């Protein structure tokens, strides 16, 4: 029998070829990945705009298809479009919350409006508009008064507004129309149609989860505050000759602290929307979103303390330089420990794992507190007999305040891990 020789490439050459191909593929994707990371918010906004456009096209089929249009009519078909325009929000939880609020407000307003219209028709004559007018006054005024309540306005303002609108439209329509129940039914069907289209597109087409945004923003706050502490410590102990060099840019930036201080309203909105969202990814229906609010409050208090260090950076440099050099080493060590603690806590939330603060973080913070207490001895601070000593003491005291607030923060993160069921390390 004849033999066939099959050439076998050298193993090393084949492996090297695969590595080159993989490296080339990674290099080709790097610009795309970099662009997506830099323009993430813009891309998400564009996706949301496309989703709203798709929803409007789908709901407009009521007008495009003659069969549907003849069935519902022009006056009722517009309610589907109005529903899409009004309730389609950026986050899935916000869309679901607003849609359900609109549905409940429509049902209650339509039902009570129908009863008012029927009662007016039963009275008949001049009593019909009188009954309807009194009903509109009572229910409209009561609902408007309820909207002024801060708790209702914060969460149910849109639903109450829809209740007022629907009640007035349905009850007043009974003055000129006989088949009020048919009108209310057709409008409710159109509203449900618009709501269904919004929910389906919001939940199943590139969903924007408020829970993911809240989780990621909370993690970024830890990193931002850690960088602020490191930059402040480095700026405070910079050498005199570097200070005189105007080309050297300040390393301390408090932009992250200001961002954290201004994040309360956004955090509250994201927490509220996250509660409405269904189970998805890492987050279940009973995820303790309230804990994120508590952690956010502690982070804002911590950001305010760090921001108070800004005054220490504006103190006269050269007279204080000798004192600063005497406390430089322990303060820099404390700053590194504080930054490490913040990053460790943020990483535990990001990876959803328990970092066991009581076993590792709290003892380290207590050690930092002891070291800073030793720095505060009158001998090292020039016996505090002048403004220079008081200025340096104020800086050290502020660092001790940061340590105390980090202890509270570590407890909050530990409680979050226990309630959310984070995995053990």
PDB file of C-alpha atoms in Angstrom, residues 109-400:
ATOM      1  CA  UNK A 109     -60.280  58.092  38.592  1.00  0.00           C
ATOM      2  CA  UNK A 110     -62.241  56.386  35.828  1.00  0.00           C
ATOM      3  CA  UNK A 111     -64.293  54.319  38.259  1.00  0.00           C
ATOM      4  CA  UNK A 112     -65.227  57.236  40.501  1.00  0.00           C
ATOM      5  CA  UNK A 113     -65.781  59.482  37.491  1.00  0.00           C
ATOM      6  CA  UNK A 114     -68.154  56.928  36.006  1.00  0.00           C
ATOM      7  CA  UNK A 115     -70.097  56.729  39.267  1.00  0.00           C
ATOM      8  CA  UNK A 116     -70.356  60.536  39.375  1.00  0.00           C
ATOM      9  CA  UNK A 117     -71.564  60.624  35.752  1.00  0.00           C
ATOM     10  CA  UNK A 118     -74.154  57.880  36.355  1.00  0.00           C
ATOM     11  CA  UNK A 119     -75.386  59.616  39.509  1.00  0.00           C
ATOM     12  CA  UNK A 120     -75.770  62.862  37.603  1.00  0.00           C
ATOM     13  CA  UNK A 121     -77.708  61.128  34.811  1.00  0.00           C
ATOM     14  CA  UNK A 122     -80.006  59.528  37.374  1.00  0.00           C
ATOM     15  CA  UNK A 123     -80.791  62.934  38.858  1.00  0.00           C
ATOM     16  CA  UNK A 124     -81.301  64.402  35.395  1.00  0.00           C
ATOM     17  CA  UNK A 125     -82.244  67.894  34.339  1.00  0.00           C
ATOM     18  CA  UNK A 126     -80.464  70.812  35.945  1.00  0.00           C
ATOM     19  CA  UNK A 127     -79.316  68.536  38.750  1.00  0.00           C
ATOM     20  CA  UNK A 128     -77.003  66.609  36.400  1.00  0.00           C
ATOM     21  CA  UNK A 129     -74.354  69.332  35.964  1.00  0.00           C
ATOM     22  CA  UNK A 130     -74.771  70.291  39.639  1.00  0.00           C
ATOM     23  CA  UNK A 131     -73.955  66.749  40.831  1.00  0.00           C
ATOM     24  CA  UNK A 132     -71.008  66.469  38.442  1.00  0.00           C
ATOM     25  CA  UNK A 133     -69.694  69.906  39.443  1.00  0.00           C
ATOM     26  CA  UNK A 134     -69.877  69.133  43.148  1.00  0.00           C
ATOM     27  CA  UNK A 135     -68.130  65.773  42.559  1.00  0.00           C
ATOM     28  CA  UNK A 136     -65.357  67.436  40.580  1.00  0.00           C
ATOM     29  CA  UNK A 137     -64.911  70.053  43.301  1.00  0.00           C
ATOM     30  CA  UNK A 138     -64.775  67.524  46.154  1.00  0.00           C
ATOM     31  CA  UNK A 139     -62.550  64.885  44.572  1.00  0.00           C
ATOM     32  CA  UNK A 140     -60.346  67.333  42.676  1.00  0.00           C
ATOM     33  CA  UNK A 141     -59.800  69.489  45.750  1.00  0.00           C
ATOM     34  CA  UNK A 142     -59.151  66.513  48.038  1.00  0.00           C
ATOM     35  CA  UNK A 143     -56.648  64.974  45.617  1.00  0.00           C
ATOM     36  CA  UNK A 144     -54.894  68.312  45.149  1.00  0.00           C
ATOM     37  CA  UNK A 145     -54.618  68.732  48.918  1.00  0.00           C
ATOM     38  CA  UNK A 146     -53.142  65.229  49.173  1.00  0.00           C
ATOM     39  CA  UNK A 147     -50.488  66.167  46.598  1.00  0.00           C
ATOM     40  CA  UNK A 148     -49.210  68.846  48.969  1.00  0.00           C
ATOM     41  CA  UNK A 149     -48.229  66.191  51.506  1.00  0.00           C
ATOM     42  CA  UNK A 150     -44.430  65.740  51.158  1.00  0.00           C
ATOM     43  CA  UNK A 151     -44.546  61.933  51.391  1.00  0.00           C
ATOM     44  CA  UNK A 152     -47.327  61.608  48.815  1.00  0.00           C
ATOM     45  CA  UNK A 153     -45.774  64.191  46.506  1.00  0.00           C
ATOM     46  CA  UNK A 154     -42.436  62.429  46.637  1.00  0.00           C
ATOM     47  CA  UNK A 155     -43.699  58.994  45.548  1.00  0.00           C
ATOM     48  CA  UNK A 156     -47.290  59.205  44.328  1.00  0.00           C
ATOM     49  CA  UNK A 157     -47.557  62.672  42.803  1.00  0.00           C
ATOM     50  CA  UNK A 158     -47.880  61.383  39.242  1.00  0.00           C
ATOM     51  CA  UNK A 159     -50.565  58.831  40.158  1.00  0.00           C
ATOM     52  CA  UNK A 160     -52.620  61.462  42.004  1.00  0.00           C
ATOM     53  CA  UNK A 161     -52.336  63.838  39.052  1.00  0.00           C
ATOM     54  CA  UNK A 162     -53.569  61.116  36.668  1.00  0.00           C
ATOM     55  CA  UNK A 163     -56.451  60.413  39.068  1.00  0.00           C
ATOM     56  CA  UNK A 164     -57.527  64.073  38.919  1.00  0.00           C
ATOM     57  CA  UNK A 165     -57.251  64.170  35.129  1.00  0.00           C
ATOM     58  CA  UNK A 166     -59.129  60.917  34.519  1.00  0.00           C
ATOM     59  CA  UNK A 167     -61.854  61.663  37.048  1.00  0.00           C
ATOM     60  CA  UNK A 168     -62.595  65.033  35.474  1.00  0.00           C
ATOM     61  CA  UNK A 169     -62.556  63.749  31.894  1.00  0.00           C
ATOM     62  CA  UNK A 170     -64.829  60.777  32.583  1.00  0.00           C
ATOM     63  CA  UNK A 171     -67.292  62.574  34.846  1.00  0.00           C
ATOM     64  CA  UNK A 172     -67.624  65.615  32.571  1.00  0.00           C
ATOM     65  CA  UNK A 173     -67.964  63.385  29.488  1.00  0.00           C
ATOM     66  CA  UNK A 174     -71.160  61.998  31.048  1.00  0.00           C
ATOM     67  CA  UNK A 175     -72.846  65.370  30.489  1.00  0.00           C
ATOM     68  CA  UNK A 176     -72.701  64.972  26.704  1.00  0.00           C
ATOM     69  CA  UNK A 177     -72.229  61.237  26.178  1.00  0.00           C
ATOM     70  CA  UNK A 178     -74.613  58.436  27.041  1.00  0.00           C
ATOM     71  CA  UNK A 179     -72.177  55.500  26.800  1.00  0.00           C
ATOM     72  CA  UNK A 180     -69.665  56.696  29.378  1.00  0.00           C
ATOM     73  CA  UNK A 181     -68.660  53.180  30.372  1.00  0.00           C
ATOM     74  CA  UNK A 182     -67.756  52.339  26.776  1.00  0.00           C
ATOM     75  CA  UNK A 183     -65.572  55.436  26.459  1.00  0.00           C
ATOM     76  CA  UNK A 184     -63.802  54.653  29.739  1.00  0.00           C
ATOM     77  CA  UNK A 185     -63.240  51.036  28.715  1.00  0.00           C
ATOM     78  CA  UNK A 186     -61.727  51.926  25.326  1.00  0.00           C
ATOM     79  CA  UNK A 187     -59.412  54.533  26.841  1.00  0.00           C
ATOM     80  CA  UNK A 188     -58.297  52.107  29.532  1.00  0.00           C
ATOM     81  CA  UNK A 189     -57.505  49.508  26.859  1.00  0.00           C
ATOM     82  CA  UNK A 190     -55.355  52.034  24.984  1.00  0.00           C
ATOM     83  CA  UNK A 191     -53.538  53.005  28.156  1.00  0.00           C
ATOM     84  CA  UNK A 192     -52.856  49.353  28.954  1.00  0.00           C
ATOM     85  CA  UNK A 193     -51.574  48.854  25.393  1.00  0.00           C
ATOM     86  CA  UNK A 194     -49.110  51.753  25.718  1.00  0.00           C
ATOM     87  CA  UNK A 195     -48.040  50.556  29.154  1.00  0.00           C
ATOM     88  CA  UNK A 196     -47.431  47.005  27.900  1.00  0.00           C
ATOM     89  CA  UNK A 197     -45.290  48.237  25.010  1.00  0.00           C
ATOM     90  CA  UNK A 198     -43.215  50.436  27.330  1.00  0.00           C
ATOM     91  CA  UNK A 199     -42.645  47.653  29.864  1.00  0.00           C
ATOM     92  CA  UNK A 200     -41.692  45.049  27.263  1.00  0.00           C
ATOM     93  CA  UNK A 201     -39.162  47.309  25.550  1.00  0.00           C
ATOM     94  CA  UNK A 202     -37.816  48.720  28.819  1.00  0.00           C
ATOM     95  CA  UNK A 203     -37.279  45.298  30.438  1.00  0.00           C
ATOM     96  CA  UNK A 204     -36.216  43.180  27.466  1.00  0.00           C
ATOM     97  CA  UNK A 205     -34.400  45.524  25.055  1.00  0.00           C
ATOM     98  CA  UNK A 206     -31.066  46.639  26.541  1.00  0.00           C
ATOM     99  CA  UNK A 207     -32.595  47.349  29.976  1.00  0.00           C
ATOM    100  CA  UNK A 208     -31.194  50.240  32.001  1.00  0.00           C
ATOM    101  CA  UNK A 209     -31.245  49.002  35.593  1.00  0.00           C
ATOM    102  CA  UNK A 210     -31.283  51.621  38.341  1.00  0.00           C
ATOM    103  CA  UNK A 211     -29.910  48.967  40.709  1.00  0.00           C
ATOM    104  CA  UNK A 212     -26.770  48.495  38.615  1.00  0.00           C
ATOM    105  CA  UNK A 213     -26.197  52.243  38.396  1.00  0.00           C
ATOM    106  CA  UNK A 214     -26.701  52.648  42.145  1.00  0.00           C
ATOM    107  CA  UNK A 215     -24.320  49.777  42.885  1.00  0.00           C
ATOM    108  CA  UNK A 216     -21.603  51.094  40.546  1.00  0.00           C
ATOM    109  CA  UNK A 217     -21.919  54.700  41.709  1.00  0.00           C
ATOM    110  CA  UNK A 218     -21.629  53.611  45.340  1.00  0.00           C
ATOM    111  CA  UNK A 219     -18.389  51.741  44.560  1.00  0.00           C
ATOM    112  CA  UNK A 220     -16.956  54.723  42.674  1.00  0.00           C
ATOM    113  CA  UNK A 221     -17.546  56.962  45.707  1.00  0.00           C
ATOM    114  CA  UNK A 222     -15.221  54.810  47.806  1.00  0.00           C
ATOM    115  CA  UNK A 223     -12.460  55.090  45.209  1.00  0.00           C
ATOM    116  CA  UNK A 224     -12.982  58.833  44.805  1.00  0.00           C
ATOM    117  CA  UNK A 225     -12.741  59.538  48.533  1.00  0.00           C
ATOM    118  CA  UNK A 226      -9.659  57.312  48.834  1.00  0.00           C
ATOM    119  CA  UNK A 227      -7.940  59.295  46.078  1.00  0.00           C
ATOM    120  CA  UNK A 228      -8.927  62.565  47.770  1.00  0.00           C
ATOM    121  CA  UNK A 229      -7.307  61.481  51.054  1.00  0.00           C
ATOM    122  CA  UNK A 230      -4.097  60.417  49.302  1.00  0.00           C
ATOM    123  CA  UNK A 231      -3.922  63.641  47.319  1.00  0.00           C
ATOM    124  CA  UNK A 232      -4.536  65.791  50.384  1.00  0.00           C
ATOM    125  CA  UNK A 233      -1.842  64.059  52.431  1.00  0.00           C
ATOM    126  CA  UNK A 234       0.662  64.333  49.592  1.00  0.00           C
ATOM    127  CA  UNK A 235      -0.142  67.995  49.047  1.00  0.00           C
ATOM    128  CA  UNK A 236       0.110  68.810  52.739  1.00  0.00           C
ATOM    129  CA  UNK A 237       3.599  67.377  53.143  1.00  0.00           C
ATOM    130  CA  UNK A 238       5.043  68.569  49.856  1.00  0.00           C
ATOM    131  CA  UNK A 239       8.546  70.035  50.193  1.00  0.00           C
ATOM    132  CA  UNK A 240       9.107  73.784  50.137  1.00  0.00           C
ATOM    133  CA  UNK A 241      11.185  73.798  46.969  1.00  0.00           C
ATOM    134  CA  UNK A 242       8.405  71.982  45.154  1.00  0.00           C
ATOM    135  CA  UNK A 243       5.920  74.556  46.394  1.00  0.00           C
ATOM    136  CA  UNK A 244       8.023  77.336  44.977  1.00  0.00           C
ATOM    137  CA  UNK A 245       8.014  75.664  41.588  1.00  0.00           C
ATOM    138  CA  UNK A 246       4.919  77.073  39.892  1.00  0.00           C
ATOM    139  CA  UNK A 247       4.956  74.346  37.234  1.00  0.00           C
ATOM    140  CA  UNK A 248       4.042  71.713  39.821  1.00  0.00           C
ATOM    141  CA  UNK A 249       0.298  71.115  39.782  1.00  0.00           C
ATOM    142  CA  UNK A 250      -1.596  70.486  43.051  1.00  0.00           C
ATOM    143  CA  UNK A 251      -2.196  66.806  43.680  1.00  0.00           C
ATOM    144  CA  UNK A 252      -5.179  67.295  45.993  1.00  0.00           C
ATOM    145  CA  UNK A 253      -8.530  67.352  44.243  1.00  0.00           C
ATOM    146  CA  UNK A 254     -11.790  67.673  46.148  1.00  0.00           C
ATOM    147  CA  UNK A 255     -14.014  67.264  43.123  1.00  0.00           C
ATOM    148  CA  UNK A 256     -14.949  63.735  44.203  1.00  0.00           C
ATOM    149  CA  UNK A 257     -15.869  64.973  47.685  1.00  0.00           C
ATOM    150  CA  UNK A 258     -18.151  67.643  46.253  1.00  0.00           C
ATOM    151  CA  UNK A 259     -19.721  65.064  43.936  1.00  0.00           C
ATOM    152  CA  UNK A 260     -20.442  62.763  46.889  1.00  0.00           C
ATOM    153  CA  UNK A 261     -21.962  65.636  48.880  1.00  0.00           C
ATOM    154  CA  UNK A 262     -24.325  66.447  46.001  1.00  0.00           C
ATOM    155  CA  UNK A 263     -25.403  62.838  45.393  1.00  0.00           C
ATOM    156  CA  UNK A 264     -28.213  62.527  47.953  1.00  0.00           C
ATOM    157  CA  UNK A 265     -31.135  63.287  45.633  1.00  0.00           C
ATOM    158  CA  UNK A 266     -29.810  60.973  42.927  1.00  0.00           C
ATOM    159  CA  UNK A 267     -29.213  58.145  45.406  1.00  0.00           C
ATOM    160  CA  UNK A 268     -32.729  58.419  46.792  1.00  0.00           C
ATOM    161  CA  UNK A 269     -34.222  58.269  43.304  1.00  0.00           C
ATOM    162  CA  UNK A 270     -32.113  55.264  42.313  1.00  0.00           C
ATOM    163  CA  UNK A 271     -33.020  53.423  45.526  1.00  0.00           C
ATOM    164  CA  UNK A 272     -36.727  54.055  44.912  1.00  0.00           C
ATOM    165  CA  UNK A 273     -36.514  52.870  41.290  1.00  0.00           C
ATOM    166  CA  UNK A 274     -34.413  49.840  42.236  1.00  0.00           C
ATOM    167  CA  UNK A 275     -37.165  48.649  44.595  1.00  0.00           C
ATOM    168  CA  UNK A 276     -39.560  48.459  41.636  1.00  0.00           C
ATOM    169  CA  UNK A 277     -37.265  46.426  39.424  1.00  0.00           C
ATOM    170  CA  UNK A 278     -37.763  42.657  39.044  1.00  0.00           C
ATOM    171  CA  UNK A 279     -35.147  40.045  39.871  1.00  0.00           C
ATOM    172  CA  UNK A 280     -32.172  40.331  37.541  1.00  0.00           C
ATOM    173  CA  UNK A 281     -28.503  39.422  37.600  1.00  0.00           C
ATOM    174  CA  UNK A 282     -27.021  39.688  41.078  1.00  0.00           C
ATOM    175  CA  UNK A 283     -29.962  41.467  42.663  1.00  0.00           C
ATOM    176  CA  UNK A 284     -32.994  39.680  44.025  1.00  0.00           C
ATOM    177  CA  UNK A 285     -36.396  40.998  44.998  1.00  0.00           C
ATOM    178  CA  UNK A 286     -35.425  41.416  48.665  1.00  0.00           C
ATOM    179  CA  UNK A 287     -32.088  43.157  48.161  1.00  0.00           C
ATOM    180  CA  UNK A 288     -31.548  45.668  51.030  1.00  0.00           C
ATOM    181  CA  UNK A 289     -31.523  48.866  48.994  1.00  0.00           C
ATOM    182  CA  UNK A 290     -32.177  50.957  52.121  1.00  0.00           C
ATOM    183  CA  UNK A 291     -28.674  50.039  53.292  1.00  0.00           C
ATOM    184  CA  UNK A 292     -27.246  51.812  50.253  1.00  0.00           C
ATOM    185  CA  UNK A 293     -28.923  54.990  51.488  1.00  0.00           C
ATOM    186  CA  UNK A 294     -27.372  54.543  54.928  1.00  0.00           C
ATOM    187  CA  UNK A 295     -23.934  53.971  53.402  1.00  0.00           C
ATOM    188  CA  UNK A 296     -24.429  57.018  51.202  1.00  0.00           C
ATOM    189  CA  UNK A 297     -25.197  59.172  54.248  1.00  0.00           C
ATOM    190  CA  UNK A 298     -22.020  58.034  56.010  1.00  0.00           C
ATOM    191  CA  UNK A 299     -20.005  58.659  52.825  1.00  0.00           C
ATOM    192  CA  UNK A 300     -21.377  62.198  52.615  1.00  0.00           C
ATOM    193  CA  UNK A 301     -20.384  62.845  56.222  1.00  0.00           C
ATOM    194  CA  UNK A 302     -16.943  61.456  55.450  1.00  0.00           C
ATOM    195  CA  UNK A 303     -16.675  63.647  52.342  1.00  0.00           C
ATOM    196  CA  UNK A 304     -17.482  66.731  54.455  1.00  0.00           C
ATOM    197  CA  UNK A 305     -14.682  65.860  56.898  1.00  0.00           C
ATOM    198  CA  UNK A 306     -12.187  65.321  54.076  1.00  0.00           C
ATOM    199  CA  UNK A 307     -13.267  68.594  52.481  1.00  0.00           C
ATOM    200  CA  UNK A 308     -12.477  70.388  55.749  1.00  0.00           C
ATOM    201  CA  UNK A 309      -8.827  69.423  55.206  1.00  0.00           C
ATOM    202  CA  UNK A 310      -8.779  71.935  52.357  1.00  0.00           C
ATOM    203  CA  UNK A 311      -8.338  74.759  54.877  1.00  0.00           C
ATOM    204  CA  UNK A 312      -5.141  73.172  56.154  1.00  0.00           C
ATOM    205  CA  UNK A 313      -3.629  73.300  52.669  1.00  0.00           C
ATOM    206  CA  UNK A 314      -4.060  77.075  52.562  1.00  0.00           C
ATOM    207  CA  UNK A 315      -1.981  77.671  55.704  1.00  0.00           C
ATOM    208  CA  UNK A 316       1.407  79.490  55.422  1.00  0.00           C
ATOM    209  CA  UNK A 317       3.877  76.941  54.136  1.00  0.00           C
ATOM    210  CA  UNK A 318       7.396  77.845  55.230  1.00  0.00           C
ATOM    211  CA  UNK A 319       6.831  78.574  58.948  1.00  0.00           C
ATOM    212  CA  UNK A 320       4.944  75.271  59.322  1.00  0.00           C
ATOM    213  CA  UNK A 321       7.356  73.160  57.314  1.00  0.00           C
ATOM    214  CA  UNK A 322       9.465  72.035  60.295  1.00  0.00           C
ATOM    215  CA  UNK A 323       6.418  70.989  62.270  1.00  0.00           C
ATOM    216  CA  UNK A 324       4.966  69.201  59.277  1.00  0.00           C
ATOM    217  CA  UNK A 325       8.149  67.271  58.708  1.00  0.00           C
ATOM    218  CA  UNK A 326       8.053  66.050  62.314  1.00  0.00           C
ATOM    219  CA  UNK A 327       4.638  64.410  61.809  1.00  0.00           C
ATOM    220  CA  UNK A 328       5.045  63.520  58.144  1.00  0.00           C
ATOM    221  CA  UNK A 329       5.815  59.815  58.491  1.00  0.00           C
ATOM    222  CA  UNK A 330       2.979  58.799  60.848  1.00  0.00           C
ATOM    223  CA  UNK A 331       0.424  60.920  58.996  1.00  0.00           C
ATOM    224  CA  UNK A 332       1.403  59.502  55.612  1.00  0.00           C
ATOM    225  CA  UNK A 333       1.138  55.988  57.040  1.00  0.00           C
ATOM    226  CA  UNK A 334      -2.284  56.855  58.446  1.00  0.00           C
ATOM    227  CA  UNK A 335      -3.386  58.280  55.089  1.00  0.00           C
ATOM    228  CA  UNK A 336      -2.303  55.123  53.275  1.00  0.00           C
ATOM    229  CA  UNK A 337      -4.220  52.986  55.772  1.00  0.00           C
ATOM    230  CA  UNK A 338      -7.347  55.111  55.412  1.00  0.00           C
ATOM    231  CA  UNK A 339      -7.212  54.948  51.606  1.00  0.00           C
ATOM    232  CA  UNK A 340      -6.645  51.190  51.739  1.00  0.00           C
ATOM    233  CA  UNK A 341      -9.659  50.786  54.035  1.00  0.00           C
ATOM    234  CA  UNK A 342     -11.920  52.731  51.679  1.00  0.00           C
ATOM    235  CA  UNK A 343     -10.787  50.729  48.654  1.00  0.00           C
ATOM    236  CA  UNK A 344     -11.185  47.454  50.542  1.00  0.00           C
ATOM    237  CA  UNK A 345     -14.750  48.334  51.561  1.00  0.00           C
ATOM    238  CA  UNK A 346     -15.587  49.501  48.036  1.00  0.00           C
ATOM    239  CA  UNK A 347     -14.153  46.340  46.516  1.00  0.00           C
ATOM    240  CA  UNK A 348     -16.208  44.177  48.880  1.00  0.00           C
ATOM    241  CA  UNK A 349     -19.393  45.889  47.651  1.00  0.00           C
ATOM    242  CA  UNK A 350     -18.320  45.682  44.014  1.00  0.00           C
ATOM    243  CA  UNK A 351     -17.552  41.955  44.188  1.00  0.00           C
ATOM    244  CA  UNK A 352     -20.423  41.330  46.643  1.00  0.00           C
ATOM    245  CA  UNK A 353     -18.236  39.519  49.144  1.00  0.00           C
ATOM    246  CA  UNK A 354     -17.782  39.935  52.880  1.00  0.00           C
ATOM    247  CA  UNK A 355     -14.549  41.606  53.896  1.00  0.00           C
ATOM    248  CA  UNK A 356     -15.100  40.939  57.644  1.00  0.00           C
ATOM    249  CA  UNK A 357     -14.355  44.478  58.907  1.00  0.00           C
ATOM    250  CA  UNK A 358     -14.397  43.474  62.588  1.00  0.00           C
ATOM    251  CA  UNK A 359     -11.595  40.994  62.062  1.00  0.00           C
ATOM    252  CA  UNK A 360      -9.323  42.941  59.701  1.00  0.00           C
ATOM    253  CA  UNK A 361     -10.358  46.569  59.183  1.00  0.00           C
ATOM    254  CA  UNK A 362     -11.485  47.754  62.630  1.00  0.00           C
ATOM    255  CA  UNK A 363      -8.259  46.615  64.404  1.00  0.00           C
ATOM    256  CA  UNK A 364      -6.211  48.411  61.771  1.00  0.00           C
ATOM    257  CA  UNK A 365      -8.247  51.589  62.246  1.00  0.00           C
ATOM    258  CA  UNK A 366      -7.732  51.410  66.009  1.00  0.00           C
ATOM    259  CA  UNK A 367      -3.992  51.162  65.433  1.00  0.00           C
ATOM    260  CA  UNK A 368      -4.125  54.235  63.186  1.00  0.00           C
ATOM    261  CA  UNK A 369      -6.044  56.092  65.874  1.00  0.00           C
ATOM    262  CA  UNK A 370      -3.356  55.239  68.457  1.00  0.00           C
ATOM    263  CA  UNK A 371      -0.561  56.422  66.165  1.00  0.00           C
ATOM    264  CA  UNK A 372      -2.328  59.724  65.519  1.00  0.00           C
ATOM    265  CA  UNK A 373      -2.918  60.153  69.247  1.00  0.00           C
ATOM    266  CA  UNK A 374       0.816  59.816  69.824  1.00  0.00           C
ATOM    267  CA  UNK A 375       1.439  62.446  67.168  1.00  0.00           C
ATOM    268  CA  UNK A 376      -0.798  64.813  69.109  1.00  0.00           C
ATOM    269  CA  UNK A 377       1.549  64.958  72.109  1.00  0.00           C
ATOM    270  CA  UNK A 378       2.448  68.592  72.959  1.00  0.00           C
ATOM    271  CA  UNK A 379       6.169  67.960  72.503  1.00  0.00           C
ATOM    272  CA  UNK A 380       5.835  67.058  68.839  1.00  0.00           C
ATOM    273  CA  UNK A 381       3.499  69.966  68.133  1.00  0.00           C
ATOM    274  CA  UNK A 382       5.680  72.587  69.721  1.00  0.00           C
ATOM    275  CA  UNK A 383       3.605  72.551  72.943  1.00  0.00           C
ATOM    276  CA  UNK A 384       0.768  74.201  71.001  1.00  0.00           C
ATOM    277  CA  UNK A 385       1.985  77.647  72.104  1.00  0.00           C
ATOM    278  CA  UNK A 386       1.416  79.319  68.753  1.00  0.00           C
ATOM    279  CA  UNK A 387      -0.910  79.367  65.746  1.00  0.00           C
ATOM    280  CA  UNK A 388       1.387  77.009  63.841  1.00  0.00           C
ATOM    281  CA  UNK A 389       0.977  74.261  66.414  1.00  0.00           C
ATOM    282  CA  UNK A 390      -2.786  74.709  66.481  1.00  0.00           C
ATOM    283  CA  UNK A 391      -2.962  74.523  62.669  1.00  0.00           C
ATOM    284  CA  UNK A 392      -1.074  71.231  62.566  1.00  0.00           C
ATOM    285  CA  UNK A 393      -3.103  69.886  65.487  1.00  0.00           C
ATOM    286  CA  UNK A 394      -6.292  70.730  63.616  1.00  0.00           C
ATOM    287  CA  UNK A 395      -5.059  68.715  60.627  1.00  0.00           C
ATOM    288  CA  UNK A 396      -4.293  65.676  62.812  1.00  0.00           C
ATOM    289  CA  UNK A 397      -7.615  65.955  64.634  1.00  0.00           C
ATOM    290  CA  UNK A 398      -9.398  65.961  61.279  1.00  0.00           C
ATOM    291  CA  UNK A 399      -7.587  62.769  60.288  1.00  0.00           C
ATOM    292  CA  UNK A 400      -8.771  61.213  63.544  1.00  0.00           C
TER     293      UNK A 400
END
